Amino acid sequence: MATAPQRITHLENLSREVAAWVAEVARLTVPDAVVWCDGSESERRALQARLVEARELIPLNAASYPGCHLYRSDPNDVARVEHVTFVCTREREDAGPNNHWMAPAEAHRKMDDLFRGCMRGRTLYVVPYCMGPIDSPYARCGVEITDSPYVVLNMRLMTRMGREALERIAREGTFVKGLHSTGELDPARRFIMHFPEELSIKSFGSGYGGNALLGKKCHALRIASWQARREGWLAEHMLIVGIENPRGETHYLACAFPSACGKTNLAMLIPPASYAGWKVWTVGDDIAWLHPGSDGRLYAINPEKGYFGVVPGTNPQTNRNAFETIRRDTIFTNVALTAEDEPWWEGLQAGEPLFDWQGRPFDPKKGPAAHPNSRFTVSAEQNPCYSPAADAPQGVPISAIVFGGRRRSLAPLVYQARSWTHGVLIGAGVASETTAAATGEVGVVRRDPMAMKPFAGYNFADYWDHWIKVGAALERPPQIFHVNWFRQGDDGKFLWPGFGENMRVLRWIIDRCGGAAGAVDTPIGHLPGPTDLDTHGLPIHGSTLAELLEVDRDAWRAEFGQVGAYLDEFGERLPQALKRELGEALRRVGG
Ligand code: SAT
Ligand code: MN
């Protein structure tokens, strides 16, 4: 009789490399206890109960929001902190002008001083995780060491966390090391350091989102973009959405927008009533890893398995799928609370807040009830339009790449690049108004190439060069587009209704990829002509549509001048092909 394979019961015995690193970190941080997380349901329940008992998690109304909790972060710790986020490469030039840089030895010294003894009286959690489907050749693993049980619960929702990830690490022998402590939450002692050459991250002093859930922006974008360049793929700040037409054909789009510009809404879009038979499938809402496939197309996986989405504005009209997704088993961070123990946020359109996000009696004079960057953390599987292809090990083939930003003027509703390299120039020139997702002033236009300004783990000049090379090697590259849902009229009102109606723009994009939609050639690229965009049933004035699709040559000449000045910051390393493309673009607008 065959004997059952032996189960190794102690996780720490699985991988000698991980165990050695954990021991080294424990010597530095001196925790009271070390817990290896297996990702089980019983482990999750125990952690949750501990946090409820400590009053760090507030259980919400069990009838209307079963399994949901509210977490209030420290009021000074509510967003990513770009000014103290560093890329620590041996050569400063490798990090580029787009990153803050510190020499690795100095950064290690600084961080180790902060970490020394910081876990006294605390528990050190070892969180093995896998970014991407556990059996995907494109997935990559990491281990986060953290002293925050809130981070553990979030990582369990956002990644494939626990024993299976550790088993893969044991087989592969490599993993990204992420060391995290909330420290004292002192903004003056808060740093997020990346060491791409060592595949490691050190984060101290914040418990919030992208600063603390190290699998997300730190690993899946900053470290992964560095690895991707070496290995011939792309790690991007993109949602992945599948659009199925009434004939049952699905086209996948990868769309890059800055934080808090509607990626989650677009990924879960509900088509307007006139789109009977069309379906939208979410593969991912924030990050895409793109690999050239053997058939000459580009394939995408979503490295995450949950959503960390912006809460304010979510309601059954704006995003019914998200609204339904977050009705159970969700962690709400920094929303307001009603008298019925229900979460509340601006734009909910029901109920009223009793306590604001800081737990104070709500007083409109003190600002919004929910923090503008309040978030939900939830498993992607609860999304009614979760794509069955989201777990496909090879990913989904991408028909179109779409760049976008939040711009009240200039950029039209949609336009198409002439070629891949022209598309790379469009991506490199993306500008957007800043949002509450990062600390600092909100509403200031800044360059945010490919929506990767805060996330590219290396010099943008090398990054654009890599983009150009990846496209050149593809036999059937995706078409590249740019959209802007945020154009405003002179009265400050949005010209385009957005949300579900964005389907009309996506349809033009897909039809362009299939050669079925018309366009007019303009100096900035191909735009839909007056009748090419489906506006059937949409109460939009012809003059508004014309404004949305106008190309103001003088304004574009000025814009390209600014793009040129921005690209010049990258000096000699800027790829010649991109310079040539900009020269062409300028010439077409008469510059
Ligand atoms: O805080 S996160 O970086 O996870 C969210 C975002 O800014 O996109
Ligand atoms: Mn994001």
Coordinates of C-alpha atoms in Angstrom, one line a residue, residues 202-528:
K202 CA 12.4 48.0 4.0
S203 CA 9.4 50.0 5.2
F204 CA 9.2 51.7 8.5
G205 CA 6.7 54.0 10.3
S206 CA 3.5 53.6 8.3
G207 CA 0.7 51.0 8.4
Y208 CA -1.2 52.3 5.4
G209 CA -1.9 50.8 2.0
G210 CA 0.9 51.1 -0.5
N211 CA 3.4 51.9 2.2
A212 CA 2.8 48.8 4.2
L213 CA 1.2 46.0 2.0
L214 CA 4.6 45.4 0.5
G215 CA 3.3 42.9 -2.2
K216 CA 1.4 45.7 -3.9
K217 CA 3.3 48.8 -5.1
C218 CA 6.7 48.0 -3.6
H219 CA 7.0 44.5 -4.9
A220 CA 4.5 44.2 -7.8
L221 CA 5.6 47.5 -9.4
R222 CA 8.9 49.0 -8.1
I223 CA 10.8 45.7 -7.7
A224 CA 9.0 43.9 -10.4
S225 CA 9.5 46.6 -13.0
W226 CA 13.2 46.3 -12.4
Q227 CA 13.1 42.5 -12.8
A228 CA 10.9 42.8 -15.8
R229 CA 13.4 44.9 -17.6
R230 CA 16.1 42.3 -17.1
E231 CA 13.8 39.5 -18.2
G232 CA 12.0 41.1 -21.1
W233 CA 8.5 41.8 -19.7
L234 CA 6.6 44.7 -18.2
A235 CA 5.2 45.4 -14.7
E236 CA 2.6 48.1 -15.0
H237 CA 0.1 50.2 -13.1
M238 CA -2.8 49.0 -15.2
L239 CA -6.2 47.5 -14.7
I240 CA -7.1 44.5 -17.0
V241 CA -10.6 44.3 -18.3
G242 CA -12.4 41.9 -20.7
I243 CA -15.1 43.2 -23.0
E244 CA -17.4 40.4 -24.4
N245 CA -19.5 41.3 -27.4
P246 CA -22.9 39.7 -28.2
R247 CA -21.1 37.2 -30.4
G248 CA -19.3 35.9 -27.4
E249 CA -15.8 37.3 -28.4
T250 CA -13.8 38.8 -25.6
H251 CA -11.2 41.5 -26.0
Y252 CA -8.9 42.4 -23.2
L253 CA -7.7 45.9 -22.5
A254 CA -4.9 47.0 -20.1
C255 CA -5.4 50.6 -18.9
A256 CA -3.0 52.8 -17.0
F257 CA -4.4 55.6 -15.0
P258 CA -2.9 57.3 -11.9
S259 CA -4.2 56.4 -8.4
A260 CA -7.8 57.4 -7.6
C261 CA -8.6 58.1 -11.3
G262 CA -11.3 55.4 -11.7
K263 CA -9.3 52.2 -12.5
T264 CA -11.5 50.1 -10.2
N265 CA -14.7 51.7 -11.7
L266 CA -13.5 51.0 -15.3
A267 CA -12.5 47.4 -14.4
M268 CA -16.0 46.7 -13.1
L269 CA -18.0 48.8 -15.6
I270 CA -21.6 48.0 -16.2
P271 CA -22.6 48.7 -19.9
P272 CA -25.4 51.2 -20.6
A273 CA -28.9 49.8 -21.3
S274 CA -28.5 50.0 -25.0
Y275 CA -25.6 47.4 -24.8
A276 CA -27.7 44.3 -24.5
G277 CA -25.6 41.2 -24.8
W278 CA -22.3 42.9 -23.9
K279 CA -20.5 41.8 -20.8
V280 CA -17.6 43.2 -18.9
W281 CA -15.2 41.0 -16.9
T282 CA -12.6 42.2 -14.4
V283 CA -9.2 40.5 -14.5
G284 CA -7.5 43.1 -12.3
D285 CA -8.1 46.7 -11.1
D286 CA -4.6 48.0 -10.4
I287 CA -1.5 46.1 -11.6
A288 CA -0.7 44.1 -14.8
W289 CA 2.3 42.0 -15.5
L290 CA 2.6 41.8 -19.3
H291 CA 4.6 39.0 -21.1
P292 CA 5.2 38.4 -24.8
G293 CA 3.5 35.2 -25.8
S294 CA 4.7 32.6 -28.2
D295 CA 2.0 33.7 -30.7
G296 CA 3.5 37.2 -30.9
R297 CA 0.8 38.8 -28.7
L298 CA 1.2 40.4 -25.3
Y299 CA -0.4 38.5 -22.4
A300 CA -1.4 39.9 -19.0
I301 CA -1.7 38.4 -15.5
N302 CA -3.0 40.3 -12.5
P303 CA -0.5 39.7 -9.7
E304 CA -3.1 40.5 -7.0
K305 CA -6.1 38.6 -5.8
G306 CA -8.1 41.4 -4.1
Y307 CA -9.0 45.1 -4.4
F308 CA -7.7 48.0 -2.3
G309 CA -10.2 50.5 -3.8
V310 CA -11.2 54.1 -3.1
V311 CA -14.5 54.1 -1.2
P312 CA -15.9 57.6 -1.6
G313 CA -18.2 57.9 -4.6
T314 CA -19.1 54.2 -4.7
N315 CA -22.8 53.7 -5.1
P316 CA -25.2 51.5 -7.2
Q317 CA -25.2 54.1 -10.0
T318 CA -21.5 54.7 -10.2
N319 CA -20.3 51.2 -9.7
R320 CA -22.9 48.6 -8.8
N321 CA -20.4 45.8 -9.0
A322 CA -18.1 47.4 -6.5
F323 CA -21.0 48.3 -4.3
E324 CA -22.2 44.6 -4.2
T325 CA -18.6 43.3 -3.8
I326 CA -18.1 45.3 -0.6
R327 CA -21.3 44.2 1.2
R328 CA -19.6 41.4 3.0
D329 CA -16.2 40.2 4.4
T330 CA -14.6 43.6 3.7
I331 CA -12.2 45.7 5.6
F332 CA -13.1 49.4 5.4
T333 CA -10.3 51.8 6.3
N334 CA -11.0 55.4 7.3
V335 CA -14.7 55.6 6.3
A336 CA -17.3 57.2 8.6
L337 CA -19.8 55.3 10.8
T338 CA -23.6 55.6 11.1
A339 CA -25.8 55.1 14.2
E340 CA -26.6 51.6 12.9
D341 CA -22.9 50.6 12.7
E342 CA -22.9 50.8 9.0
P343 CA -20.0 52.3 7.0
W344 CA -20.7 55.7 5.4
W345 CA -18.9 57.7 2.8
E346 CA -19.5 60.8 0.6
G347 CA -21.5 59.7 -2.5
L348 CA -23.2 56.7 -0.8
Q349 CA -26.6 58.4 -1.2
A350 CA -28.1 56.7 1.8
G351 CA -28.0 57.0 5.6
E352 CA -26.0 59.7 7.4
P353 CA -22.7 59.7 9.3
L354 CA -22.7 59.8 13.1
F355 CA -18.9 59.5 13.5
D356 CA -16.3 60.7 11.0
W357 CA -13.3 58.7 9.9
Q358 CA -11.3 59.7 13.0
G359 CA -14.1 58.5 15.3
R360 CA -15.2 62.1 16.2
P361 CA -18.8 63.1 16.2
F362 CA -19.4 64.2 12.6
D363 CA -19.1 67.9 12.1
P364 CA -19.2 69.1 8.4
K365 CA -17.1 72.1 9.4
K366 CA -14.2 69.7 10.1
G367 CA -14.2 68.3 6.6
P368 CA -15.6 65.2 4.9
A369 CA -17.0 62.4 7.0
A370 CA -15.0 59.7 5.2
H371 CA -11.3 60.4 4.3
P372 CA -11.1 61.1 0.5
N373 CA -8.5 58.3 0.3
S374 CA -10.6 55.9 2.5
R375 CA -10.3 52.3 1.1
F376 CA -12.0 48.9 0.9
T377 CA -10.0 45.7 1.0
V378 CA -11.9 42.8 -0.4
S379 CA -11.3 39.5 -2.2
A380 CA -11.7 39.8 -6.0
E381 CA -13.8 36.6 -6.0
Q382 CA -16.7 38.6 -4.5
N383 CA -16.9 40.7 -7.6
P384 CA -20.0 39.8 -9.6
C385 CA -18.1 40.2 -12.8
Y386 CA -14.8 38.5 -11.7
S387 CA -13.3 37.0 -14.8
P388 CA -12.9 33.3 -14.9
A389 CA -9.7 34.0 -16.9
A390 CA -8.2 35.9 -13.9
D391 CA -6.7 32.7 -12.7
A392 CA -5.3 31.5 -16.0
P393 CA -1.6 30.7 -15.6
Q394 CA -0.7 32.1 -19.0
G395 CA -2.8 35.3 -18.6
V396 CA -5.1 36.9 -21.2
P397 CA -4.1 38.3 -24.6
I398 CA -4.2 42.1 -24.7
S399 CA -5.8 43.9 -27.7
A400 CA -5.3 47.4 -26.6
I401 CA -3.2 49.4 -24.1
V402 CA -5.0 52.6 -22.9
F403 CA -3.2 55.5 -21.1
G404 CA -5.1 58.2 -19.3
G405 CA -5.0 61.0 -16.8
R406 CA -7.2 63.5 -15.1
R407 CA -7.1 66.7 -17.2
R408 CA -9.7 69.4 -17.2
S409 CA -8.5 70.6 -20.6
L410 CA -6.4 69.8 -23.7
A411 CA -6.6 65.9 -23.9
P412 CA -9.6 64.8 -26.0
L413 CA -12.0 62.0 -24.9
V414 CA -10.0 59.4 -26.8
Y415 CA -7.3 59.1 -29.5
Q416 CA -5.2 56.3 -31.0
A417 CA -1.5 56.3 -31.5
R418 CA -0.1 55.8 -35.0
S419 CA 2.3 53.2 -34.0
W420 CA 3.8 51.4 -30.9
T421 CA 6.6 54.0 -30.6
H422 CA 4.2 56.9 -31.0
G423 CA 2.1 55.2 -28.2
V424 CA 5.2 55.0 -26.0
L425 CA 5.6 58.8 -26.5
I426 CA 1.9 59.3 -25.6
G427 CA 2.4 57.2 -22.5
A428 CA 5.6 59.1 -21.6
G429 CA 3.8 62.4 -21.9
V430 CA 0.8 61.5 -19.7
A431 CA 0.0 64.3 -17.2
S432 CA -2.6 64.2 -14.5
E433 CA -4.0 66.2 -11.6
T434 CA -2.7 64.8 -8.2
T435 CA -5.3 63.1 -6.0
A436 CA -5.7 62.2 -2.3
A437 CA -4.0 58.8 -2.9
A438 CA -0.6 60.4 -2.0
T439 CA 0.2 63.1 0.6
G440 CA 0.7 66.6 -0.9
E441 CA -1.3 69.1 -2.7
V442 CA -4.4 67.8 -4.6
G443 CA -5.3 68.9 -8.2
V444 CA -1.9 70.0 -9.4
V445 CA -1.1 68.8 -12.9
R446 CA 2.2 66.8 -13.0
R447 CA 3.8 64.5 -15.5
D448 CA 2.9 60.9 -14.6
P449 CA 4.3 58.8 -17.5
M450 CA 2.4 55.5 -17.9
A451 CA 0.8 56.4 -14.5
M452 CA 4.1 55.0 -13.1
K453 CA 5.7 58.2 -11.7
P454 CA 5.5 56.9 -8.1
F455 CA 6.1 53.3 -9.1
A456 CA 8.8 52.8 -11.7
G457 CA 11.7 51.1 -9.8
Y458 CA 14.4 52.5 -12.2
N459 CA 15.3 55.4 -14.5
F460 CA 12.4 56.3 -16.8
A461 CA 14.8 56.8 -19.7
D462 CA 15.7 53.1 -19.5
Y463 CA 12.1 52.2 -18.9
W464 CA 10.9 53.9 -22.2
D465 CA 13.8 52.2 -24.0
H466 CA 12.6 48.9 -22.6
W467 CA 9.0 49.6 -23.7
I468 CA 10.1 50.4 -27.2
K469 CA 12.1 47.2 -27.4
V470 CA 9.3 45.0 -26.0
G471 CA 6.9 46.4 -28.6
A472 CA 9.4 46.0 -31.5
A473 CA 9.7 42.3 -30.6
L474 CA 6.0 41.6 -30.8
E475 CA 4.6 40.4 -34.1
R476 CA 1.1 41.4 -33.1
P477 CA 1.5 44.3 -30.6
P478 CA -1.6 45.8 -28.9
Q479 CA -2.9 49.1 -30.3
I480 CA -2.2 52.0 -28.0
F481 CA -4.8 54.7 -27.0
H482 CA -5.2 57.7 -24.7
V483 CA -8.4 58.6 -22.9
N484 CA -9.5 61.5 -20.7
W485 CA -12.8 61.1 -18.9
F486 CA -12.2 64.3 -16.9
R487 CA -12.6 67.2 -19.5
Q488 CA -14.5 70.2 -18.0
G489 CA -16.4 72.9 -19.7
D490 CA -16.0 76.6 -18.8
D491 CA -18.6 76.2 -16.1
G492 CA -16.4 73.5 -14.4
K493 CA -18.9 70.7 -15.2
F494 CA -17.6 67.4 -16.6
L495 CA -18.3 67.2 -20.4
W496 CA -18.5 63.4 -20.5
P497 CA -20.8 61.4 -18.2
G498 CA -18.2 58.7 -17.5
F499 CA -18.8 55.5 -15.6
G500 CA -21.0 53.0 -17.6
E501 CA -21.0 55.3 -20.6
N502 CA -17.3 54.8 -20.9
M503 CA -18.3 51.6 -22.6
R504 CA -19.0 53.6 -25.8
V505 CA -15.3 54.7 -25.9
L506 CA -14.1 51.1 -25.1
R507 CA -16.2 49.9 -28.0
W508 CA -14.6 52.3 -30.4
I509 CA -11.2 51.2 -29.1
I510 CA -12.0 47.5 -29.7
D511 CA -13.5 48.2 -33.1
R512 CA -10.4 50.1 -34.1
C513 CA -8.3 47.1 -33.1
G514 CA -10.5 44.9 -35.3
G515 CA -10.4 47.5 -38.1
A516 CA -14.2 48.0 -37.9
A517 CA -14.4 51.6 -36.7
G518 CA -13.8 54.8 -38.5
A519 CA -11.5 57.6 -37.5
V520 CA -10.1 60.9 -38.6
D521 CA -6.4 61.5 -38.9
T522 CA -5.3 64.5 -36.8
P523 CA -1.9 65.9 -35.8
I524 CA -2.0 64.0 -32.5
G525 CA -3.3 60.7 -33.7
H526 CA -6.5 59.0 -34.9
L527 CA -9.7 60.4 -33.3
P528 CA -13.3 59.2 -33.8

